[in-house]
């Protein structure tokens, strides 16, 4: 009888811990960037990013495949991958960080959040705090954010010949939709 009671308590404890340790994975994501320059605006989209969010400790990881950004102009896309981002050498941009605010992930709503961590672009790590909106609904979490990236911070060189075609600051926006993660 005591053994049955101990097993029951352990199972209930395990269930509570499991319910609190929730992983959410990417269901759908969209990253885009925009560059406003005197001669030509540049924009591209990527719907192939992946991410995991651990709601038990607020940690999140995002991985964006650089070569999967799609441009309207194919030549621009080729130059982006070969000359600027060197996507064969640096195939992914990543962010590994933690949401700073204490969030009750069981309570639906829209929350202002920030995440502090390491942003890696073009092989260069930079500590960043990125702000956004977290939307919690039934079985779905969504993070929307907009932030700027300075090319010089990630050693992305712009040849003098095209210097006034490309902005030194790129505006990045993202919408990441999560659902409960299952292996």
Short mmCIF file of N, CA and C in Angstrom, two decimals:
data_model
loop_
_atom_site.label_atom_id
_atom_site.label_comp_id
_atom_site.label_asym_id
_atom_site.label_seq_id
_atom_site.Cartn_x
_atom_site.Cartn_y
_atom_site.Cartn_z
N UNK A 1 0.82 -1.19 0.00
CA UNK A 1 0.00 0.00 0.00
C UNK A 1 0.87 1.26 0.00
N UNK A 2 1.91 1.27 0.84
CA UNK A 2 2.81 2.43 0.91
C UNK A 2 3.54 2.58 -0.42
N UNK A 3 3.96 1.45 -1.01
CA UNK A 3 4.65 1.49 -2.30
C UNK A 3 3.73 2.10 -3.37
N UNK A 4 2.46 1.72 -3.38
CA UNK A 4 1.50 2.27 -4.32
C UNK A 4 1.31 3.77 -4.11
N UNK A 5 1.28 4.20 -2.87
CA UNK A 5 1.15 5.62 -2.54
C UNK A 5 2.37 6.40 -3.03
N UNK A 6 3.56 5.87 -2.81
CA UNK A 6 4.80 6.53 -3.25
C UNK A 6 4.83 6.63 -4.78
N UNK A 7 4.48 5.55 -5.46
CA UNK A 7 4.45 5.56 -6.92
C UNK A 7 3.44 6.59 -7.43
N UNK A 8 2.27 6.66 -6.79
CA UNK A 8 1.26 7.64 -7.20
C UNK A 8 1.76 9.06 -7.02
N UNK A 9 2.40 9.35 -5.90
CA UNK A 9 2.94 10.69 -5.66
C UNK A 9 4.01 11.03 -6.69
N UNK A 10 4.88 10.07 -6.99
CA UNK A 10 5.92 10.31 -7.99
C UNK A 10 5.32 10.57 -9.37
N UNK A 11 4.32 9.81 -9.75
CA UNK A 11 3.67 10.01 -11.05
C UNK A 11 2.98 11.37 -11.13
N UNK A 12 2.31 11.77 -10.07
CA UNK A 12 1.66 13.08 -10.05
C UNK A 12 2.71 14.18 -10.13
N UNK A 13 3.81 14.04 -9.38
CA UNK A 13 4.88 15.04 -9.43
C UNK A 13 5.48 15.12 -10.82
N UNK A 14 5.72 13.97 -11.45
CA UNK A 14 6.27 13.96 -12.80
C UNK A 14 5.32 14.64 -13.79
N UNK A 15 4.02 14.36 -13.65
CA UNK A 15 3.04 14.98 -14.53
C UNK A 15 3.04 16.49 -14.38
N UNK A 16 3.14 16.99 -13.15
CA UNK A 16 3.17 18.44 -12.93
C UNK A 16 4.41 19.06 -13.54
N UNK A 17 5.56 18.41 -13.35
CA UNK A 17 6.80 18.93 -13.93
C UNK A 17 6.71 18.91 -15.45
N UNK A 18 6.19 17.82 -16.02
CA UNK A 18 6.07 17.72 -17.47
C UNK A 18 5.14 18.78 -18.02
N UNK A 19 4.06 19.07 -17.30
CA UNK A 19 3.10 20.06 -17.77
C UNK A 19 3.73 21.45 -17.77
N UNK A 20 4.64 21.70 -16.83
CA UNK A 20 5.27 23.01 -16.75
C UNK A 20 6.42 23.15 -17.75
N UNK A 21 7.07 22.06 -18.13
CA UNK A 21 8.19 22.10 -19.06
C UNK A 21 7.65 21.89 -20.46
N UNK A 22 7.31 22.94 -21.11
CA UNK A 22 6.70 22.82 -22.44
C UNK A 22 7.64 23.35 -23.50
N UNK A 23 7.77 22.58 -24.54
CA UNK A 23 8.53 23.00 -25.70
C UNK A 23 7.56 23.30 -26.82
N UNK A 24 7.82 24.41 -27.49
CA UNK A 24 7.04 24.79 -28.66
C UNK A 24 8.00 24.91 -29.83
N UNK A 25 7.59 24.37 -30.96
CA UNK A 25 8.42 24.43 -32.16
C UNK A 25 7.74 25.24 -33.25
N UNK A 26 8.52 25.60 -34.23
CA UNK A 26 8.01 26.41 -35.32
C UNK A 26 6.95 25.67 -36.11
N UNK A 27 5.83 26.32 -36.26
CA UNK A 27 4.78 25.81 -37.12
C UNK A 27 4.89 26.54 -38.47
N UNK A 28 5.13 27.83 -38.39
CA UNK A 28 5.25 28.67 -39.57
C UNK A 28 6.05 29.90 -39.16
N UNK A 29 6.88 30.37 -40.04
CA UNK A 29 7.65 31.58 -39.73
C UNK A 29 7.85 32.39 -41.00
N UNK A 30 7.99 33.68 -40.80
CA UNK A 30 8.31 34.55 -41.93
C UNK A 30 9.29 35.61 -41.46
N UNK A 31 10.44 35.64 -42.10
CA UNK A 31 11.43 36.68 -41.85
C UNK A 31 11.54 37.50 -43.12
N UNK A 32 11.67 38.79 -42.97
CA UNK A 32 11.89 39.64 -44.13
C UNK A 32 12.83 40.76 -43.73
N UNK A 33 13.47 41.32 -44.73
CA UNK A 33 14.29 42.50 -44.45
C UNK A 33 14.09 43.52 -45.55
N UNK A 34 14.41 44.74 -45.17
CA UNK A 34 14.20 45.87 -46.07
C UNK A 34 15.39 46.82 -45.92
N UNK A 35 15.88 47.25 -47.04
CA UNK A 35 17.00 48.19 -47.07
C UNK A 35 16.59 49.38 -47.92
N UNK A 36 16.53 50.55 -47.31
CA UNK A 36 16.19 51.79 -48.02
C UNK A 36 17.50 52.49 -48.36
N UNK A 37 17.78 52.63 -49.65
CA UNK A 37 19.01 53.27 -50.10
C UNK A 37 18.65 54.30 -51.16
N UNK A 38 19.55 55.28 -51.38
CA UNK A 38 19.24 56.35 -52.33
C UNK A 38 18.89 55.88 -53.75
N UNK A 39 19.56 54.85 -54.24
CA UNK A 39 19.31 54.43 -55.62
C UNK A 39 18.32 53.28 -55.77
N UNK A 40 18.23 52.43 -54.74
CA UNK A 40 17.40 51.24 -54.91
C UNK A 40 17.02 50.64 -53.55
N UNK A 41 15.72 50.36 -53.37
CA UNK A 41 15.27 49.67 -52.16
C UNK A 41 15.43 48.17 -52.39
N UNK A 42 15.82 47.48 -51.33
CA UNK A 42 16.05 46.04 -51.43
C UNK A 42 15.19 45.37 -50.37
N UNK A 43 14.47 44.32 -50.78
CA UNK A 43 13.71 43.56 -49.81
C UNK A 43 13.68 42.09 -50.20
N UNK A 44 13.55 41.24 -49.17
CA UNK A 44 13.51 39.80 -49.40
C UNK A 44 12.73 39.14 -48.28
N UNK A 45 12.21 37.93 -48.57
CA UNK A 45 11.44 37.16 -47.59
C UNK A 45 11.99 35.75 -47.48
N UNK A 46 11.77 35.17 -46.30
CA UNK A 46 12.21 33.82 -46.02
C UNK A 46 11.14 33.16 -45.14
N UNK A 47 10.60 32.04 -45.58
CA UNK A 47 9.58 31.34 -44.78
C UNK A 47 10.11 30.01 -44.26
N UNK A 48 11.43 29.87 -44.16
CA UNK A 48 12.04 28.60 -43.80
C UNK A 48 12.80 28.60 -42.49
N UNK A 49 12.59 29.60 -41.65
CA UNK A 49 13.27 29.64 -40.36
C UNK A 49 12.66 28.60 -39.43
N UNK A 50 13.48 28.11 -38.52
CA UNK A 50 12.98 27.19 -37.50
C UNK A 50 13.31 27.77 -36.12
N UNK A 51 12.50 27.38 -35.14
CA UNK A 51 12.71 27.91 -33.80
C UNK A 51 12.12 26.96 -32.77
N UNK A 52 12.72 26.97 -31.59
CA UNK A 52 12.20 26.24 -30.43
C UNK A 52 12.10 27.23 -29.29
N UNK A 53 10.98 27.19 -28.57
CA UNK A 53 10.75 28.03 -27.39
C UNK A 53 10.43 27.11 -26.23
N UNK A 54 11.21 27.24 -25.15
CA UNK A 54 11.01 26.46 -23.94
C UNK A 54 10.31 27.35 -22.94
N UNK A 55 9.02 27.11 -22.69
CA UNK A 55 8.25 27.99 -21.81
C UNK A 55 8.55 27.76 -20.33
N UNK A 56 9.28 26.71 -19.99
CA UNK A 56 9.61 26.48 -18.59
C UNK A 56 10.77 27.36 -18.13
N UNK A 57 11.63 27.79 -19.06
CA UNK A 57 12.76 28.65 -18.68
C UNK A 57 12.92 29.87 -19.59
N UNK A 58 11.95 30.10 -20.48
CA UNK A 58 11.92 31.26 -21.39
C UNK A 58 13.03 31.27 -22.44
N UNK A 59 13.74 30.17 -22.63
CA UNK A 59 14.80 30.14 -23.62
C UNK A 59 14.23 29.91 -25.02
N UNK A 60 14.87 30.57 -25.99
CA UNK A 60 14.47 30.35 -27.37
C UNK A 60 15.68 30.35 -28.28
N UNK A 61 15.54 29.60 -29.36
CA UNK A 61 16.59 29.50 -30.38
C UNK A 61 15.89 29.68 -31.72
N UNK A 62 16.50 30.49 -32.58
CA UNK A 62 15.97 30.72 -33.92
C UNK A 62 17.11 30.49 -34.91
N UNK A 63 16.80 29.81 -36.01
CA UNK A 63 17.80 29.54 -37.04
C UNK A 63 17.19 29.86 -38.40
N UNK A 64 17.84 30.78 -39.12
CA UNK A 64 17.32 31.25 -40.41
C UNK A 64 18.31 30.87 -41.51
N UNK A 65 17.89 30.06 -42.50
CA UNK A 65 18.79 29.72 -43.60
C UNK A 65 18.94 30.92 -44.56
N UNK A 66 20.14 31.41 -44.68
CA UNK A 66 20.41 32.63 -45.45
C UNK A 66 20.05 32.47 -46.93
N UNK A 67 20.41 31.35 -47.51
CA UNK A 67 20.19 31.16 -48.96
C UNK A 67 18.70 31.03 -49.31
N UNK A 68 17.83 30.95 -48.32
CA UNK A 68 16.40 30.78 -48.58
C UNK A 68 15.65 32.12 -48.62
N UNK A 69 16.38 33.24 -48.53
CA UNK A 69 15.74 34.54 -48.74
C UNK A 69 15.44 34.69 -50.23
N UNK A 70 14.22 35.07 -50.54
CA UNK A 70 13.79 35.22 -51.92
C UNK A 70 13.62 36.70 -52.25
N UNK A 71 14.24 37.11 -53.36
CA UNK A 71 14.19 38.49 -53.83
C UNK A 71 13.34 38.55 -55.10
N UNK A 72 12.83 39.71 -55.41
CA UNK A 72 12.12 39.89 -56.69
C UNK A 72 13.10 39.79 -57.85
N UNK A 73 14.30 40.28 -57.64
CA UNK A 73 15.34 40.30 -58.66
C UNK A 73 16.33 39.17 -58.40
N UNK A 74 16.39 38.20 -59.29
CA UNK A 74 17.25 37.02 -59.10
C UNK A 74 18.74 37.39 -59.06
N UNK A 75 19.15 38.40 -59.82
CA UNK A 75 20.54 38.83 -59.80
C UNK A 75 20.89 39.41 -58.42
N UNK A 76 19.96 40.16 -57.85
CA UNK A 76 20.15 40.71 -56.51
C UNK A 76 20.30 39.58 -55.49
N UNK A 77 19.49 38.53 -55.66
CA UNK A 77 19.54 37.38 -54.76
C UNK A 77 20.90 36.69 -54.87
N UNK A 78 21.40 36.57 -56.08
CA UNK A 78 22.71 35.94 -56.30
C UNK A 78 23.82 36.77 -55.64
N UNK A 79 23.80 38.08 -55.84
CA UNK A 79 24.80 38.95 -55.22
C UNK A 79 24.73 38.89 -53.69
N UNK A 80 23.50 38.87 -53.16
CA UNK A 80 23.29 38.77 -51.72
C UNK A 80 23.98 37.53 -51.16
N UNK A 81 23.76 36.38 -51.80
CA UNK A 81 24.32 35.12 -51.31
C UNK A 81 25.81 34.98 -51.55
N UNK A 82 26.28 35.40 -52.71
CA UNK A 82 27.69 35.19 -53.07
C UNK A 82 28.61 36.29 -52.55
N UNK A 83 28.22 37.55 -52.72
CA UNK A 83 29.13 38.65 -52.45
C UNK A 83 29.03 39.24 -51.04
N UNK A 84 27.83 39.27 -50.48
CA UNK A 84 27.65 39.96 -49.20
C UNK A 84 27.54 38.99 -48.03
N UNK A 85 26.61 38.06 -48.11
CA UNK A 85 26.37 37.15 -46.99
C UNK A 85 27.24 35.90 -47.02
N UNK A 86 27.84 35.61 -48.18
CA UNK A 86 28.68 34.41 -48.32
C UNK A 86 27.97 33.20 -47.72
N UNK A 87 26.77 32.93 -48.22
CA UNK A 87 25.90 31.93 -47.60
C UNK A 87 26.43 30.50 -47.66
N UNK A 88 27.36 30.22 -48.55
CA UNK A 88 27.97 28.88 -48.52
C UNK A 88 28.88 28.75 -47.30
N UNK A 89 29.57 29.82 -46.95
CA UNK A 89 30.47 29.81 -45.80
C UNK A 89 29.70 30.02 -44.49
N UNK A 90 28.68 30.86 -44.51
CA UNK A 90 27.86 31.18 -43.33
C UNK A 90 26.40 30.89 -43.68
N UNK A 91 25.98 29.63 -43.64
CA UNK A 91 24.65 29.25 -44.14
C UNK A 91 23.46 29.69 -43.30
N UNK A 92 23.68 30.05 -42.03
CA UNK A 92 22.56 30.39 -41.16
C UNK A 92 22.83 31.64 -40.34
N UNK A 93 21.77 32.35 -40.04
CA UNK A 93 21.78 33.38 -39.00
C UNK A 93 21.05 32.75 -37.82
N UNK A 94 21.52 33.02 -36.61
CA UNK A 94 20.90 32.42 -35.43
C UNK A 94 20.72 33.45 -34.33
N UNK A 95 19.77 33.17 -33.48
CA UNK A 95 19.60 33.92 -32.24
C UNK A 95 19.34 32.90 -31.14
N UNK A 96 20.17 32.97 -30.10
CA UNK A 96 19.99 32.10 -28.93
C UNK A 96 19.88 33.01 -27.73
N UNK A 97 18.71 32.98 -27.09
CA UNK A 97 18.53 33.90 -25.98
C UNK A 97 17.42 33.47 -25.05
N UNK A 98 17.00 34.44 -24.26
CA UNK A 98 16.00 34.18 -23.24
C UNK A 98 15.06 35.37 -23.14
N UNK A 99 13.76 35.08 -23.06
CA UNK A 99 12.77 36.15 -22.86
C UNK A 99 12.97 36.70 -21.46
N UNK A 100 13.08 38.02 -21.35
CA UNK A 100 13.40 38.66 -20.08
C UNK A 100 12.23 38.74 -19.11
N UNK A 101 11.03 38.88 -19.62
CA UNK A 101 9.86 39.06 -18.78
C UNK A 101 9.36 37.73 -18.22
N UNK A 102 8.71 37.79 -17.06
CA UNK A 102 8.06 36.61 -16.50
C UNK A 102 6.68 36.53 -17.16
N UNK A 103 6.44 35.44 -17.87
CA UNK A 103 5.20 35.29 -18.63
C UNK A 103 4.46 34.05 -18.12
N UNK A 104 3.18 34.20 -17.91
CA UNK A 104 2.33 33.05 -17.61
C UNK A 104 1.81 32.54 -18.96
N UNK A 105 2.45 31.51 -19.47
CA UNK A 105 2.12 30.99 -20.80
C UNK A 105 0.76 30.30 -20.85
N UNK A 106 0.13 30.14 -19.69
CA UNK A 106 -1.21 29.53 -19.70
C UNK A 106 -2.30 30.60 -19.81
N UNK A 107 -1.89 31.87 -19.78
CA UNK A 107 -2.87 32.97 -19.81
C UNK A 107 -2.88 33.63 -21.20
N UNK A 108 -3.98 33.46 -21.96
CA UNK A 108 -4.05 34.07 -23.29
C UNK A 108 -3.93 35.60 -23.21
N UNK A 109 -3.34 36.17 -24.25
CA UNK A 109 -3.21 37.62 -24.32
C UNK A 109 -2.06 38.02 -25.23
N UNK A 110 -1.83 39.33 -25.29
CA UNK A 110 -0.72 39.89 -26.07
C UNK A 110 0.19 40.61 -25.10
N UNK A 111 1.48 40.27 -25.14
CA UNK A 111 2.44 40.79 -24.18
C UNK A 111 3.61 41.46 -24.89
N UNK A 112 4.06 42.60 -24.37
CA UNK A 112 5.31 43.19 -24.82
C UNK A 112 6.44 42.40 -24.17
N UNK A 113 7.36 41.93 -24.98
CA UNK A 113 8.47 41.14 -24.46
C UNK A 113 9.78 41.62 -25.07
N UNK A 114 10.86 41.21 -24.44
CA UNK A 114 12.19 41.41 -24.99
C UNK A 114 12.97 40.13 -24.72
N UNK A 115 13.89 39.83 -25.61
CA UNK A 115 14.74 38.66 -25.45
C UNK A 115 16.19 39.11 -25.59
N UNK A 116 17.02 38.68 -24.66
CA UNK A 116 18.44 39.02 -24.68
C UNK A 116 19.22 37.75 -24.99
N UNK A 117 20.16 37.87 -25.92
CA UNK A 117 20.96 36.72 -26.29
C UNK A 117 21.99 37.07 -27.33
N UNK A 118 22.45 36.07 -28.02
CA UNK A 118 23.50 36.23 -29.04
C UNK A 118 22.89 36.10 -30.43
N UNK A 119 23.05 37.16 -31.21
CA UNK A 119 22.65 37.17 -32.61
C UNK A 119 23.90 36.90 -33.44
N UNK A 120 23.85 35.84 -34.24
CA UNK A 120 24.98 35.50 -35.09
C UNK A 120 24.56 35.67 -36.55
N UNK A 121 25.22 36.60 -37.21
CA UNK A 121 25.02 36.81 -38.64
C UNK A 121 26.40 36.90 -39.27
N UNK A 122 26.59 36.19 -40.37
CA UNK A 122 27.85 36.24 -41.13
C UNK A 122 29.02 35.80 -40.25
N UNK A 123 28.73 34.86 -39.32
CA UNK A 123 29.78 34.32 -38.46
C UNK A 123 30.18 35.21 -37.30
N UNK A 124 29.54 36.34 -37.13
CA UNK A 124 29.89 37.29 -36.07
C UNK A 124 28.80 37.29 -35.00
N UNK A 125 29.20 37.05 -33.74
CA UNK A 125 28.28 37.07 -32.61
C UNK A 125 28.19 38.47 -32.02
N UNK A 126 26.97 38.89 -31.75
CA UNK A 126 26.71 40.17 -31.07
C UNK A 126 25.64 39.94 -30.02
N UNK A 127 25.88 40.42 -28.81
CA UNK A 127 24.82 40.36 -27.80
C UNK A 127 23.79 41.41 -28.14
N UNK A 128 22.53 41.01 -28.14
CA UNK A 128 21.44 41.91 -28.51
C UNK A 128 20.25 41.69 -27.59
N UNK A 129 19.50 42.73 -27.40
CA UNK A 129 18.18 42.63 -26.79
C UNK A 129 17.19 43.03 -27.88
N UNK A 130 16.30 42.11 -28.21
CA UNK A 130 15.35 42.32 -29.29
C UNK A 130 13.95 42.37 -28.68
N UNK A 131 13.21 43.39 -29.03
CA UNK A 131 11.86 43.59 -28.49
C UNK A 131 10.81 43.06 -29.47
N UNK A 132 9.67 42.68 -28.92
CA UNK A 132 8.60 42.18 -29.77
C UNK A 132 7.30 42.02 -29.02
N UNK A 133 6.35 41.39 -29.69
CA UNK A 133 5.04 41.09 -29.12
C UNK A 133 4.88 39.57 -29.08
N UNK A 134 4.42 39.09 -27.94
CA UNK A 134 4.11 37.67 -27.78
C UNK A 134 2.61 37.54 -27.68
N UNK A 135 2.03 36.74 -28.56
CA UNK A 135 0.60 36.47 -28.52
C UNK A 135 0.41 35.03 -28.08
N UNK A 136 -0.41 34.86 -27.05
CA UNK A 136 -0.72 33.53 -26.54
C UNK A 136 -2.20 33.26 -26.79
N UNK A 137 -2.47 32.15 -27.47
CA UNK A 137 -3.83 31.70 -27.72
C UNK A 137 -3.85 30.20 -27.47
N UNK A 138 -4.98 29.58 -27.63
CA UNK A 138 -5.10 28.16 -27.34
C UNK A 138 -4.14 27.34 -28.21
N UNK A 139 -3.17 26.68 -27.57
CA UNK A 139 -2.18 25.80 -28.20
C UNK A 139 -1.29 26.48 -29.23
N UNK A 140 -1.29 27.80 -29.28
CA UNK A 140 -0.45 28.51 -30.25
C UNK A 140 0.22 29.69 -29.55
N UNK A 141 1.47 29.87 -29.87
CA UNK A 141 2.22 31.04 -29.44
C UNK A 141 2.76 31.72 -30.69
N UNK A 142 2.79 33.04 -30.68
CA UNK A 142 3.34 33.76 -31.82
C UNK A 142 4.20 34.91 -31.30
N UNK A 143 5.37 35.06 -31.90
CA UNK A 143 6.25 36.18 -31.59
C UNK A 143 6.41 37.00 -32.86
N UNK A 144 6.17 38.31 -32.74
CA UNK A 144 6.38 39.26 -33.84
C UNK A 144 7.41 40.27 -33.37
N UNK A 145 8.36 40.57 -34.25
CA UNK A 145 9.42 41.51 -33.88
C UNK A 145 9.89 42.30 -35.10
N UNK A 146 10.49 43.41 -34.81
CA UNK A 146 11.12 44.25 -35.84
C UNK A 146 12.36 44.86 -35.19
N UNK A 147 13.51 44.72 -35.87
CA UNK A 147 14.75 45.26 -35.32
C UNK A 147 15.70 45.59 -36.47
N UNK A 148 16.71 46.39 -36.17
CA UNK A 148 17.68 46.80 -37.18
C UNK A 148 18.99 46.04 -37.00
N UNK A 149 19.67 45.81 -38.11
CA UNK A 149 20.99 45.19 -38.13
C UNK A 149 21.92 46.11 -38.89
N UNK A 150 23.01 46.49 -38.25
CA UNK A 150 24.05 47.28 -38.92
C UNK A 150 25.02 46.32 -39.60
N UNK A 151 25.24 46.52 -40.89
CA UNK A 151 26.11 45.62 -41.65
C UNK A 151 27.52 45.58 -41.06
N UNK A 152 28.03 46.72 -40.61
CA UNK A 152 29.39 46.76 -40.07
C UNK A 152 29.52 45.93 -38.80
N UNK A 153 28.42 45.76 -38.04
CA UNK A 153 28.47 44.96 -36.82
C UNK A 153 28.72 43.48 -37.10
N UNK A 154 28.46 43.05 -38.32
CA UNK A 154 28.63 41.64 -38.68
C UNK A 154 29.63 41.47 -39.83
N UNK A 155 30.50 42.45 -39.99
CA UNK A 155 31.57 42.39 -41.00
C UNK A 155 31.06 42.07 -42.40
N UNK A 156 29.93 42.67 -42.76
CA UNK A 156 29.40 42.51 -44.10
C UNK A 156 29.87 43.72 -44.91
N UNK A 157 30.77 43.46 -45.85
CA UNK A 157 31.38 44.53 -46.63
C UNK A 157 30.52 44.91 -47.83
N UNK A 158 30.49 46.20 -48.10
CA UNK A 158 29.80 46.72 -49.28
C UNK A 158 30.87 47.31 -50.19
N UNK A 159 31.01 46.78 -51.40
CA UNK A 159 32.00 47.33 -52.33
C UNK A 159 31.69 48.80 -52.63
N UNK A 160 32.73 49.60 -52.80
CA UNK A 160 32.58 51.02 -53.06
C UNK A 160 31.71 51.29 -54.29
N UNK A 161 31.81 50.43 -55.28
CA UNK A 161 31.06 50.59 -56.52
C UNK A 161 29.54 50.64 -56.30
N UNK A 162 29.05 49.88 -55.32
CA UNK A 162 27.60 49.83 -55.07
C UNK A 162 27.23 50.42 -53.70
N UNK A 163 28.12 51.19 -53.11
CA UNK A 163 27.92 51.71 -51.75
C UNK A 163 26.61 52.48 -51.59
N UNK A 164 26.23 53.30 -52.60
CA UNK A 164 24.99 54.07 -52.44
C UNK A 164 23.76 53.29 -52.92
N UNK A 165 23.91 52.01 -53.26
CA UNK A 165 22.75 51.18 -53.60
C UNK A 165 22.28 50.36 -52.41
N UNK A 166 23.15 50.21 -51.42
CA UNK A 166 22.83 49.36 -50.28
C UNK A 166 22.94 50.16 -48.99
N UNK A 167 21.92 50.09 -48.16
CA UNK A 167 21.92 50.81 -46.89
C UNK A 167 22.86 50.11 -45.91
N UNK A 168 23.40 50.89 -44.99
CA UNK A 168 24.28 50.33 -43.97
C UNK A 168 23.49 49.71 -42.82
N UNK A 169 22.19 50.03 -42.77
CA UNK A 169 21.32 49.50 -41.74
C UNK A 169 20.15 48.79 -42.41
N UNK A 170 19.92 47.54 -42.02
CA UNK A 170 18.86 46.73 -42.59
C UNK A 170 17.76 46.55 -41.55
N UNK A 171 16.53 46.76 -41.96
CA UNK A 171 15.38 46.57 -41.07
C UNK A 171 14.86 45.14 -41.24
N UNK A 172 14.87 44.39 -40.15
CA UNK A 172 14.44 42.99 -40.16
C UNK A 172 13.11 42.89 -39.42
N UNK A 173 12.18 42.13 -39.98
CA UNK A 173 10.94 41.84 -39.27
C UNK A 173 10.69 40.34 -39.32
N UNK A 174 10.05 39.84 -38.27
CA UNK A 174 9.79 38.41 -38.20
C UNK A 174 8.46 38.14 -37.52
N UNK A 175 7.83 37.08 -37.98
CA UNK A 175 6.63 36.56 -37.35
C UNK A 175 6.84 35.06 -37.22
N UNK A 176 6.93 34.59 -35.98
CA UNK A 176 7.21 33.18 -35.73
C UNK A 176 6.00 32.58 -35.01
N UNK A 177 5.40 31.58 -35.62
CA UNK A 177 4.25 30.89 -35.04
C UNK A 177 4.69 29.54 -34.50
N UNK A 178 4.38 29.31 -33.23
CA UNK A 178 4.77 28.07 -32.56
C UNK A 178 3.53 27.22 -32.28
N UNK A 179 3.77 25.92 -32.21
CA UNK A 179 2.76 24.98 -31.73
C UNK A 179 3.48 24.01 -30.80
N UNK A 180 2.75 23.27 -29.98
CA UNK A 180 3.42 22.32 -29.08
C UNK A 180 4.37 21.43 -29.86
N UNK A 181 5.57 21.28 -29.35
CA UNK A 181 6.62 20.51 -30.01
C UNK A 181 6.47 19.04 -29.67
N UNK A 182 6.59 18.20 -30.65
CA UNK A 182 6.61 16.77 -30.41
C UNK A 182 7.70 16.16 -31.27
N UNK A 183 8.40 15.21 -30.70
CA UNK A 183 9.54 14.60 -31.40
C UNK A 183 9.08 13.66 -32.48
#
